[in-house]
Short mmCIF file of C-alpha atoms and ligand atoms in Angstrom, two decimals:
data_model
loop_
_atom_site.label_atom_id
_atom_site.label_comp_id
_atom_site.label_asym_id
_atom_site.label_seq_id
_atom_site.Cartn_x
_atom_site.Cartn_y
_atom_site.Cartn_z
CA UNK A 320 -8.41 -42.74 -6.14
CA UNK A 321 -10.40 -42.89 -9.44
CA UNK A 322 -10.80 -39.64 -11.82
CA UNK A 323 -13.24 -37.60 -10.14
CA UNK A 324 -15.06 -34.56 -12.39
CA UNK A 325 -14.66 -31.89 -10.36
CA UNK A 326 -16.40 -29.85 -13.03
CA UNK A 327 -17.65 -30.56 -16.90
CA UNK A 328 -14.61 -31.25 -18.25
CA UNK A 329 -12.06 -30.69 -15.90
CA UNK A 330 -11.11 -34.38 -13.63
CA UNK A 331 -9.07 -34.62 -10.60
CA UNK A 332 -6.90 -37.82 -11.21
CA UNK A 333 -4.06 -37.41 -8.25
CA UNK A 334 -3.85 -39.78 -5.78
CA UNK A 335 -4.35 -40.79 -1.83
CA UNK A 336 -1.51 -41.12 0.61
CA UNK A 337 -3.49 -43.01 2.87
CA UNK A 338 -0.78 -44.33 4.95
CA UNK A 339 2.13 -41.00 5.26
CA UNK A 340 2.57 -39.86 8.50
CA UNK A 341 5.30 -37.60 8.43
CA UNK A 342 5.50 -35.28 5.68
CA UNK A 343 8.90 -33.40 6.54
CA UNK A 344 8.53 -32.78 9.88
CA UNK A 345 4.58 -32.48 9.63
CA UNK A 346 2.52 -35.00 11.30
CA UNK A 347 -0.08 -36.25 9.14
CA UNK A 348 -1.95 -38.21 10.91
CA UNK A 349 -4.64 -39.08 8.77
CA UNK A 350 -2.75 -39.10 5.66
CA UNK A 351 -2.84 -36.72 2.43
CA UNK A 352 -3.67 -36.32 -1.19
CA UNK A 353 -1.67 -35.56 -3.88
CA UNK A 354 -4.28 -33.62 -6.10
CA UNK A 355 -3.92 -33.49 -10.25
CA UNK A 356 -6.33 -31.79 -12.54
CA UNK A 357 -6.64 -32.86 -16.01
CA UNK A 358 -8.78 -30.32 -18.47
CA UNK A 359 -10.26 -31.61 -21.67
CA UNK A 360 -10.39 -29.52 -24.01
CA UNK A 361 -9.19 -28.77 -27.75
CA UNK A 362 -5.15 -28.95 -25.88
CA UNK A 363 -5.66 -31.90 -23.51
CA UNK A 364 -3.95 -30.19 -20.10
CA UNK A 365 -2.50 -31.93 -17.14
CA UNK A 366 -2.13 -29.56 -14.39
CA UNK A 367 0.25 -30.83 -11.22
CA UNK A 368 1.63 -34.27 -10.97
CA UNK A 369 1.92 -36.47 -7.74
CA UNK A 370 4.61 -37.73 -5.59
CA UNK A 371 6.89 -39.87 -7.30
CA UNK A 372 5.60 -43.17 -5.72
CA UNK A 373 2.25 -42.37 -7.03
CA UNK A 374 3.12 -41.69 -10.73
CA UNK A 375 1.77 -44.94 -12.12
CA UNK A 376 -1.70 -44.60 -10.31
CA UNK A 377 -1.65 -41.26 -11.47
CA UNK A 378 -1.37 -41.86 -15.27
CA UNK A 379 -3.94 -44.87 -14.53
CA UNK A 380 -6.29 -42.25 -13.36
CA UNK A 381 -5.68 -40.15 -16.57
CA UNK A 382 -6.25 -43.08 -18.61
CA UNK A 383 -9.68 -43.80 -17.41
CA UNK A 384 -10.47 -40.42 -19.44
CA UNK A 385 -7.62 -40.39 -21.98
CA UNK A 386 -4.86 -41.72 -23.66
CA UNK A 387 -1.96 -39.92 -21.55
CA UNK A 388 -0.20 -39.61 -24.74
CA UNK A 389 -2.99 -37.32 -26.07
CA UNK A 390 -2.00 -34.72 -23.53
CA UNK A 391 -0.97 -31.39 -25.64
CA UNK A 392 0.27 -29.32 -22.33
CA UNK A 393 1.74 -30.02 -18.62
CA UNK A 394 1.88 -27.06 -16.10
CA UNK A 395 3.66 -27.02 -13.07
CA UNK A 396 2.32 -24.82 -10.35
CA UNK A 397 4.96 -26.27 -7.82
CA UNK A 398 8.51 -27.49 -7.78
CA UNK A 399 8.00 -29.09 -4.81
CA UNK A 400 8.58 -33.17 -5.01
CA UNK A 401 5.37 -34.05 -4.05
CA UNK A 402 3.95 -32.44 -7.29
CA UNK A 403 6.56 -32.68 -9.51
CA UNK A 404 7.99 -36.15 -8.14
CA UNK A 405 5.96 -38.18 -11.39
CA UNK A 406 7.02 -35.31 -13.77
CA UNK A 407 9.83 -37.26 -15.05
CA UNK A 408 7.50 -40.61 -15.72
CA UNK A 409 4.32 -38.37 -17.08
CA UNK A 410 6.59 -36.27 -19.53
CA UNK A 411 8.35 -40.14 -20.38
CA UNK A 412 4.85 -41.54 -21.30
CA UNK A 413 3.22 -38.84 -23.32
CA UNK A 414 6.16 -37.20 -24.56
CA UNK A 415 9.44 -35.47 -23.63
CA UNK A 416 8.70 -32.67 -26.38
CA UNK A 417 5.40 -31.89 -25.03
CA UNK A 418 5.33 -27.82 -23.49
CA UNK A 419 5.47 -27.85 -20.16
CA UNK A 420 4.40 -24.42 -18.51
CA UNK A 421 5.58 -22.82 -15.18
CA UNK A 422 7.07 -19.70 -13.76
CA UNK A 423 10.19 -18.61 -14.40
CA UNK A 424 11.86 -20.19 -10.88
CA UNK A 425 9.71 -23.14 -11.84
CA UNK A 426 12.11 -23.89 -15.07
CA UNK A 427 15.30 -22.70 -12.94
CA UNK A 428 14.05 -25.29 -10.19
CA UNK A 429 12.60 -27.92 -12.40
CA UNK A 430 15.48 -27.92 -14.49
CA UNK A 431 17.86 -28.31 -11.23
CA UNK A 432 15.96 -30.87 -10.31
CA UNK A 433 15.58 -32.89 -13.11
CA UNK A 434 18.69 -32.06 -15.36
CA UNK A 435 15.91 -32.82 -18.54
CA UNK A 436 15.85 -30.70 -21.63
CA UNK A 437 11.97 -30.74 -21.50
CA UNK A 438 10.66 -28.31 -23.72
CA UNK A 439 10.50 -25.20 -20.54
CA UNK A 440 7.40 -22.50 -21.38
CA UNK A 441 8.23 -20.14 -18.67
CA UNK A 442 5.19 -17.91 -18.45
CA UNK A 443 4.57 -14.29 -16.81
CA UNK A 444 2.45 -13.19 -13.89
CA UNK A 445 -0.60 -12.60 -15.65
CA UNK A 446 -0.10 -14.16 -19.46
CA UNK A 447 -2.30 -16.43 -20.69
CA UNK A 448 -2.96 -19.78 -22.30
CA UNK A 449 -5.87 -20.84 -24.92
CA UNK A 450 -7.05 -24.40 -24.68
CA UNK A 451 -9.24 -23.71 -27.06
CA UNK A 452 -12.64 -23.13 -25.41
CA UNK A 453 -11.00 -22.45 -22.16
CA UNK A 454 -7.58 -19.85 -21.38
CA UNK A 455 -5.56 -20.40 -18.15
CA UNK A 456 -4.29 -17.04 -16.49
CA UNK A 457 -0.95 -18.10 -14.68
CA UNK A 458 -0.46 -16.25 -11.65
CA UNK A 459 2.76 -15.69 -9.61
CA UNK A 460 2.08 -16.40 -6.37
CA UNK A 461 6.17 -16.40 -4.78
CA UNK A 462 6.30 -18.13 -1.47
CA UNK A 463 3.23 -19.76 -1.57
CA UNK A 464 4.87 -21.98 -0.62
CA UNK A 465 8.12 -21.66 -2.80
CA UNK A 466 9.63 -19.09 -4.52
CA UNK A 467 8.58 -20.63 -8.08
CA UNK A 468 4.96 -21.01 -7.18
CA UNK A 469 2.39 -19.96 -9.06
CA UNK A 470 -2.14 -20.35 -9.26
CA UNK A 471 -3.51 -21.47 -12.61
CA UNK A 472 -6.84 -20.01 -13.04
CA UNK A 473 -9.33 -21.16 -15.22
CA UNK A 474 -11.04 -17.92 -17.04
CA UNK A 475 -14.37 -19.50 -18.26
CA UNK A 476 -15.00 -21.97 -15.49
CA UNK A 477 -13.57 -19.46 -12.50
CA UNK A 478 -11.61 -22.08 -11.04
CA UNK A 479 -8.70 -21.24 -8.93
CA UNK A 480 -5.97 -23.58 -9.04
CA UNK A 481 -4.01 -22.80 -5.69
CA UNK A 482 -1.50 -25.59 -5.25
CA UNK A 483 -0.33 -25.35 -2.18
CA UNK A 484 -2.38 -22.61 -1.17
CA UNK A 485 -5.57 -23.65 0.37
CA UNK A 486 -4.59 -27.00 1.20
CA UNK A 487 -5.61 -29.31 3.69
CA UNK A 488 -3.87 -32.89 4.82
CA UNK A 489 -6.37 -35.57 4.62
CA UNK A 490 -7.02 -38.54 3.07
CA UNK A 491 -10.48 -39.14 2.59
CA UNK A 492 -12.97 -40.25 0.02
CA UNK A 493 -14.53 -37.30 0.12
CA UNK A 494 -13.70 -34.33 -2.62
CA UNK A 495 -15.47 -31.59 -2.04
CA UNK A 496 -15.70 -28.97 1.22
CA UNK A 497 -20.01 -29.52 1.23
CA UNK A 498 -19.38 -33.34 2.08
CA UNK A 499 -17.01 -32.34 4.91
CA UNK A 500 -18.34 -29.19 6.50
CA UNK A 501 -16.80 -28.00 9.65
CA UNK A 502 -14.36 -30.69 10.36
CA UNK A 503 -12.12 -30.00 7.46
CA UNK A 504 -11.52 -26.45 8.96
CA UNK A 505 -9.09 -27.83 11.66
CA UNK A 506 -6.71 -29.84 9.27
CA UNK A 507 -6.94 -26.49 7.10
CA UNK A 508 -5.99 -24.10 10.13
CA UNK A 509 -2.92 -27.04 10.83
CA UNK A 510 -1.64 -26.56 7.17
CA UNK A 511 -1.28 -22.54 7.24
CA UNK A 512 0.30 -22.86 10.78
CA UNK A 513 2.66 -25.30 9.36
CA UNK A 514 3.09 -24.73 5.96
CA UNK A 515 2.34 -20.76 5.41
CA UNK A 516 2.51 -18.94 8.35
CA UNK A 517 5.58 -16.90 7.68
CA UNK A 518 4.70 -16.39 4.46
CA UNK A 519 1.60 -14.26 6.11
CA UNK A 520 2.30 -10.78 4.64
CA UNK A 521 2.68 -12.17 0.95
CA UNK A 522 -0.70 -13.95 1.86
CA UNK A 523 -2.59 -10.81 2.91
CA UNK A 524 -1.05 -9.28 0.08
CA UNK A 525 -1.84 -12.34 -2.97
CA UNK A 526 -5.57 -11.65 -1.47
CA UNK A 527 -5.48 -8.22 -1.60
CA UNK A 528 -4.29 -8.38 -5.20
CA UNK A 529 -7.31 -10.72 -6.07
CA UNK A 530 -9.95 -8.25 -4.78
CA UNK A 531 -8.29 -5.67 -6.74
CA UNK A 532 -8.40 -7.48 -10.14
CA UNK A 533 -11.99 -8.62 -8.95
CA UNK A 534 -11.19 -12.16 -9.61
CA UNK A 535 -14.50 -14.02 -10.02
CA UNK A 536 -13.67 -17.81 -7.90
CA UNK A 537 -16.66 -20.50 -8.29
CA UNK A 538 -14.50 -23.28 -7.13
CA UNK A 539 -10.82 -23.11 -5.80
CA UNK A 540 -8.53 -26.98 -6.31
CA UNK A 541 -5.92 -27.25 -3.67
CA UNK A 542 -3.08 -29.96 -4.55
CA UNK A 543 -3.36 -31.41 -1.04
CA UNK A 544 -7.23 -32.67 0.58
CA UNK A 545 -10.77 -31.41 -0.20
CA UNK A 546 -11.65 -29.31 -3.23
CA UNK A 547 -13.43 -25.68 -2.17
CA UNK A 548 -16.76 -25.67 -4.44
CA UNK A 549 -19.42 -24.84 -2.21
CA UNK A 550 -18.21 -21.88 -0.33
CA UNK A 551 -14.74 -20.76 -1.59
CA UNK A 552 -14.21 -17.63 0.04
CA UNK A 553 -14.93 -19.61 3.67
CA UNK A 554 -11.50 -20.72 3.32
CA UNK A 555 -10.01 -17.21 1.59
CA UNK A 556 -11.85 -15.38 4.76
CA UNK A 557 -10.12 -17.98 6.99
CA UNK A 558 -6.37 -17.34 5.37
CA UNK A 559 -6.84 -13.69 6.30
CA UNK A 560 -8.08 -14.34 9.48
CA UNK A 561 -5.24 -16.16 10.21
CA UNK A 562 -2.59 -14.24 8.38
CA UNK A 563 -3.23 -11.39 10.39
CA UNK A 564 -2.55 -12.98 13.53
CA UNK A 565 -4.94 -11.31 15.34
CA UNK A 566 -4.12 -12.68 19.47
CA UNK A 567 -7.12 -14.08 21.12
CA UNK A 568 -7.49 -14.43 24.46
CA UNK A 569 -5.61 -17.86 24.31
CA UNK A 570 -2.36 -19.22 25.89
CA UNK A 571 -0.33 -22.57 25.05
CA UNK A 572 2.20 -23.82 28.10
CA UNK A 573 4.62 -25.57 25.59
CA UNK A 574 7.14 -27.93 28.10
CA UNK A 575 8.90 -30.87 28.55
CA UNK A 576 9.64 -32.86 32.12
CA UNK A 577 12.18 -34.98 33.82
CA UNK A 578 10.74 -35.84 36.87
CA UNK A 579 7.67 -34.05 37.07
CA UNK A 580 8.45 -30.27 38.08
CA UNK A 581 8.51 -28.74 35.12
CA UNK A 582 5.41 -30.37 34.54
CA UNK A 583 3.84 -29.13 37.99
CA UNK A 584 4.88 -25.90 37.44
CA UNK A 585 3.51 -26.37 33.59
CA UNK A 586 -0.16 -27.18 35.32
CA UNK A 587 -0.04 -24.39 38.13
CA UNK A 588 -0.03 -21.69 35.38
CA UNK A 589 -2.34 -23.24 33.31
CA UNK A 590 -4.72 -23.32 36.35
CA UNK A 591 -4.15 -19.75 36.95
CA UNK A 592 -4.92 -18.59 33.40
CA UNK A 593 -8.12 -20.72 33.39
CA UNK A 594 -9.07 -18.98 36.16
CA UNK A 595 -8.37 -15.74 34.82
CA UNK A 596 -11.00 -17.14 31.61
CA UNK A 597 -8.25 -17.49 29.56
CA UNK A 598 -8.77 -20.35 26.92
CA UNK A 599 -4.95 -22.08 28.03
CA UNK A 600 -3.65 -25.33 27.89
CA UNK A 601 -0.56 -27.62 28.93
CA UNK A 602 1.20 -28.96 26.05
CA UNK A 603 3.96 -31.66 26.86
CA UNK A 604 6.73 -31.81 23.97
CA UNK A 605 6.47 -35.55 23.45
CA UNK A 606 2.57 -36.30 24.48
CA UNK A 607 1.75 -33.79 21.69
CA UNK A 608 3.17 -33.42 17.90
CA UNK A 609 5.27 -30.31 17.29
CA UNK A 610 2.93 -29.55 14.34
CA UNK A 611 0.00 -30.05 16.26
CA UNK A 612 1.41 -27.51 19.02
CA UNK A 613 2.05 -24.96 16.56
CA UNK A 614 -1.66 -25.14 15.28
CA UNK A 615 -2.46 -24.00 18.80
CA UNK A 616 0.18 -21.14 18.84
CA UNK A 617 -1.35 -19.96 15.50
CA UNK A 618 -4.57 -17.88 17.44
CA UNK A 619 -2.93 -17.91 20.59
CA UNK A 620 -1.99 -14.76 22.33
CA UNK A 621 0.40 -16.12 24.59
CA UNK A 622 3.51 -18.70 24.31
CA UNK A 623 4.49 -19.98 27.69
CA UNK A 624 7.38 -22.67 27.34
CA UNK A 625 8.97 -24.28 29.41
CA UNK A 626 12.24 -26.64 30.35
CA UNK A 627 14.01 -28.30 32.64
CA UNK A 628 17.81 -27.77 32.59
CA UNK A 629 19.70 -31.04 31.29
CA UNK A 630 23.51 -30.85 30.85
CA UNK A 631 23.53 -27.09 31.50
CA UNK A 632 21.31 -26.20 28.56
CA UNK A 633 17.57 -26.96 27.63
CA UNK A 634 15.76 -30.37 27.34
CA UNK A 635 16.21 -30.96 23.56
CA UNK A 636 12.53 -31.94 22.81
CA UNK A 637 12.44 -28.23 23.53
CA UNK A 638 15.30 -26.85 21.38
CA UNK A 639 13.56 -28.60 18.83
CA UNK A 640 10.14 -26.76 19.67
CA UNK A 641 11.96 -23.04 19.81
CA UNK A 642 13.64 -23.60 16.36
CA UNK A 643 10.30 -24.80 14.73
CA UNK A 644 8.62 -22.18 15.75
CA UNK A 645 11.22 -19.85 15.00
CA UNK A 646 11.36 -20.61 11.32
CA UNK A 647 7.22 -19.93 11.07
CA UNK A 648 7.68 -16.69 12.51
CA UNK A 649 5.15 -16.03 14.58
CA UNK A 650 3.24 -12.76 15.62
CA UNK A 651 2.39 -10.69 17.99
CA UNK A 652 2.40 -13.29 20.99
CA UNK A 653 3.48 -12.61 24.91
CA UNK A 654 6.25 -14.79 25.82
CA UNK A 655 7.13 -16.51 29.22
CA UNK A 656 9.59 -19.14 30.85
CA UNK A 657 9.84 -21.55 33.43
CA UNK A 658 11.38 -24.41 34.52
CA UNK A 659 12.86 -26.52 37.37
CA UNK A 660 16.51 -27.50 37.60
CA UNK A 661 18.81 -29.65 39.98
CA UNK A 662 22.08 -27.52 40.72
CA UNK A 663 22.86 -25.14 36.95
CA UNK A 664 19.01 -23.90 36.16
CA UNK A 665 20.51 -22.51 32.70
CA UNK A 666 17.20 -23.09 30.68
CA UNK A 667 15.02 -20.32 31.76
CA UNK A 668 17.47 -17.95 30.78
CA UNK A 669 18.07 -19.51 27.32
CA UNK A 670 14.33 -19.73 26.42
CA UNK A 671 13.81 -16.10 27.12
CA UNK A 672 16.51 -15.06 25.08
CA UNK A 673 15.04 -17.69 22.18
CA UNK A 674 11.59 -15.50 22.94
CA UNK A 675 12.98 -12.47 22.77
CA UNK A 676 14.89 -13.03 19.32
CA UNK A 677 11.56 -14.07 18.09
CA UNK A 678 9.82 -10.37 19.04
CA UNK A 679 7.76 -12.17 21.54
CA UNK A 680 6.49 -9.38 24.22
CA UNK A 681 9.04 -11.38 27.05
CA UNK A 682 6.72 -9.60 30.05
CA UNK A 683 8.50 -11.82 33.06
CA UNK A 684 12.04 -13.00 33.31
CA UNK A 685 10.73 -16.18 33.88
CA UNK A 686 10.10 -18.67 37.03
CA UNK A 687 13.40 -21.06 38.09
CA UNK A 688 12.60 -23.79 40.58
CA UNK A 689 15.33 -25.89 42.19
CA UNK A 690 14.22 -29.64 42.25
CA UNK A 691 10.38 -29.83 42.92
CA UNK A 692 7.89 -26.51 43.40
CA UNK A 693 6.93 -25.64 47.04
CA UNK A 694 4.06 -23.52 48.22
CA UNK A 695 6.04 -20.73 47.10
CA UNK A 696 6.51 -21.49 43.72
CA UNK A 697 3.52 -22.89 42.65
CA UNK A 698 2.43 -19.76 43.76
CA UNK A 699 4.78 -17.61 41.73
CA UNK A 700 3.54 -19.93 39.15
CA UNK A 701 -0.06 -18.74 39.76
CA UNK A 702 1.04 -15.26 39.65
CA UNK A 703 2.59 -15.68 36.36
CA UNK A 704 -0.32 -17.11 34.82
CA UNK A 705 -2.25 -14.17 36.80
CA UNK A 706 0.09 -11.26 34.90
CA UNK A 707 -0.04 -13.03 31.25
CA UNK A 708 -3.46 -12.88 31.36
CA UNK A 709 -3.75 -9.36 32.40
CA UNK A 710 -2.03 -9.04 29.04
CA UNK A 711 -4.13 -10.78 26.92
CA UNK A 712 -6.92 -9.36 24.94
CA UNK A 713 -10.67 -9.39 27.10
FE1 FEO B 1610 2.61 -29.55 -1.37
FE2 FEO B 1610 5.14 -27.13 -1.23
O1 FEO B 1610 4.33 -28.78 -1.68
#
């Protein structure tokens, strides 16, 4: 990527991951960005690095507007590697003394990390930093998605700079949200459900806090995809949207299959909830991405899963499945299990206890079939689908 000016003055010079695919667990498909932002001003600023592999073409990027040695100040909303991974080769090039600014966790993290004695400007929720024509108001913004994160905002310009907050995982040419419209919504929607979705609360809250200071944003700059310049608050409306986890009248039927029955029984309750007019859908655990799953599960009211027994316990694709979701936290969802089994039938038992120890609403002990689903079953299958969707919302 060359230096793009997002705004007079102010360049994005990170970099495109065309080719990463798996970012911890994360399936990004169509790649990512690494975004930096550097502000010219009277103190030359570098906000955010990249991933490590991407330090050169970042400070190649800076020197298309600058010698990198003429930056006065570094700030580091994120600890996280892939925006701190170049740290050690940007502060090498322009200069170990130079102040580099982040929240107090930031220096405790950074300083973990890196074992440097770079000269640490821990800053407060709210302080400030002149550039000269420009200050910076550093806010804390814990969880978001570490406990050392912070925003940068730009006072004159009203730019918000969210780093993680806000992002997106694409690689594209394109910068800005008014060359993408709609379609970047859905790799937006996949990054909360991923990345932030049990840090909801703190969410609602962070906006909350920004209506109450009556923070003016023109423009907010993610460190991951497109740049939010035409509408903003699309994306801030769409955060609180889906931080509240409001259930619609959608289910996911989350399963995995040995020889088929799990997958029969999988498609019977689907059936039923379609005909019910619920919005529902079979999702088999290695035919879809966990990540791409748990995008679904974000708006959906109900969480049907379900496993065949293997070795007395579940199918492991689907261990893997309960813990994921686990970890995000997800709320207010109805919870069901099925599954078919050859002589222990174990798994229906453990996924309903998994449901239940996430606060799902467990509304059926679940459906067991031995070997393949008669007449009988699938119909107990169609009555499940029949009662979950008596529980959704109209
Ligand atoms: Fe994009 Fe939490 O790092």
């Amino acid at each position: 990527m060359k230096a793009v000016e997002i705004a007079k003055g102010i360049y994005d010079v990170g970099a495109i991951d065309w080719n990463i695919r798996d970012f911890h667990g994360y399936s990004t498909h169509l790649g990512t960005t690494y975004n930096a932002y550097l502000i010219m001003d009277e103190k030359i600023t570098l906000i955010d690095t990249v991933k490590k592999d991407f330090a050169d073409e970042l400070l190649e990027n800076i020197s298309q507007i600058v010698d990198p040695k003429k930056i006065d100040y570094v700030i580091s909303n994120h600890t996280e590697m892939d925006h701190s991974g170049g740290l050690a080769r940007v502060m090498h090039r322009i200069g170990e003394d130079k102040p580099l600014y982040c929240s107090k966790l930031g220096h405790k993290n950074l300083s973990k990390h890196f074992q440097q004695k770079w000269n640490y400007q821990p800053v407060e929720d709210g302080s400030q930093l002149s550039l000269g024509k420009r200050t910076l108001v550093f806010m804390e913004t814990r969880m978001v998605h570490w406990p050392d994160s912070m925003f940068t905002y730009a006072k004159e310009d009203k730019i918000l700079f969210s780093s993680d907050g806000f992002g997106q995982h694409y690689a594209g040419l394109e910068r800005f949200d008014d060359q993408m419209g709609e379609e970047i919504m859905p790799h937006a929607k996949k990054y909360f459900a991923n990345i932030l979705l049990l840090y909801s609360p703190l969410i609602l809250k962070l906006v909350e806090k920004v209506k109450e200071i009556g923070l003016e944003i023109r423009m907010i700059c993610p460190d991951h995809g497109i740049i939010w310049r035409k509408d903003p608050l699309k994306i801030v409306g769409a955060y609180v949207e889906w931080g509240q986890q409001k259930p619609k009248r959608k289910a996911v039927v989350v399963y995995d299959t040995m020889w088929h029955s799990t997958e029969m029984m999988a498609e019977a309750i689907v059936d039923a909830l379609g005909q019910q007019g619920v919005d529902a859908k079979p999702m088999h655990l290695r035919k879809w991405h966990r990540s791409d799953i748990i995008t679904e599960v974000l708006d959906s009211g109900a969480i049907i899963v379900g496993s065949p027994t293997l070795n007395n316990g579940l199918f492991p694709t689907v261990s893997d499945f309960l813990a994921y979701m686990k970890g995000l936290k997800p709320q207010n969802k109805i919870g069901a299990a099925f599954g078919s089994y050859g002589w222990s039938g174990e798994a229906v038992k453990m996924i309903t206890a998994e449901l239940e120890g996430m606060k799902f609403k467990v509304i059926d002990p679940g459906i067991k079939v031995q070997y393949v689903p008669d007449k009988e079953a699938t119909q107990a299958c169609h009555e499940l689908g029949k009662k979950i969707a008596g529980e959704l919302p109209a």
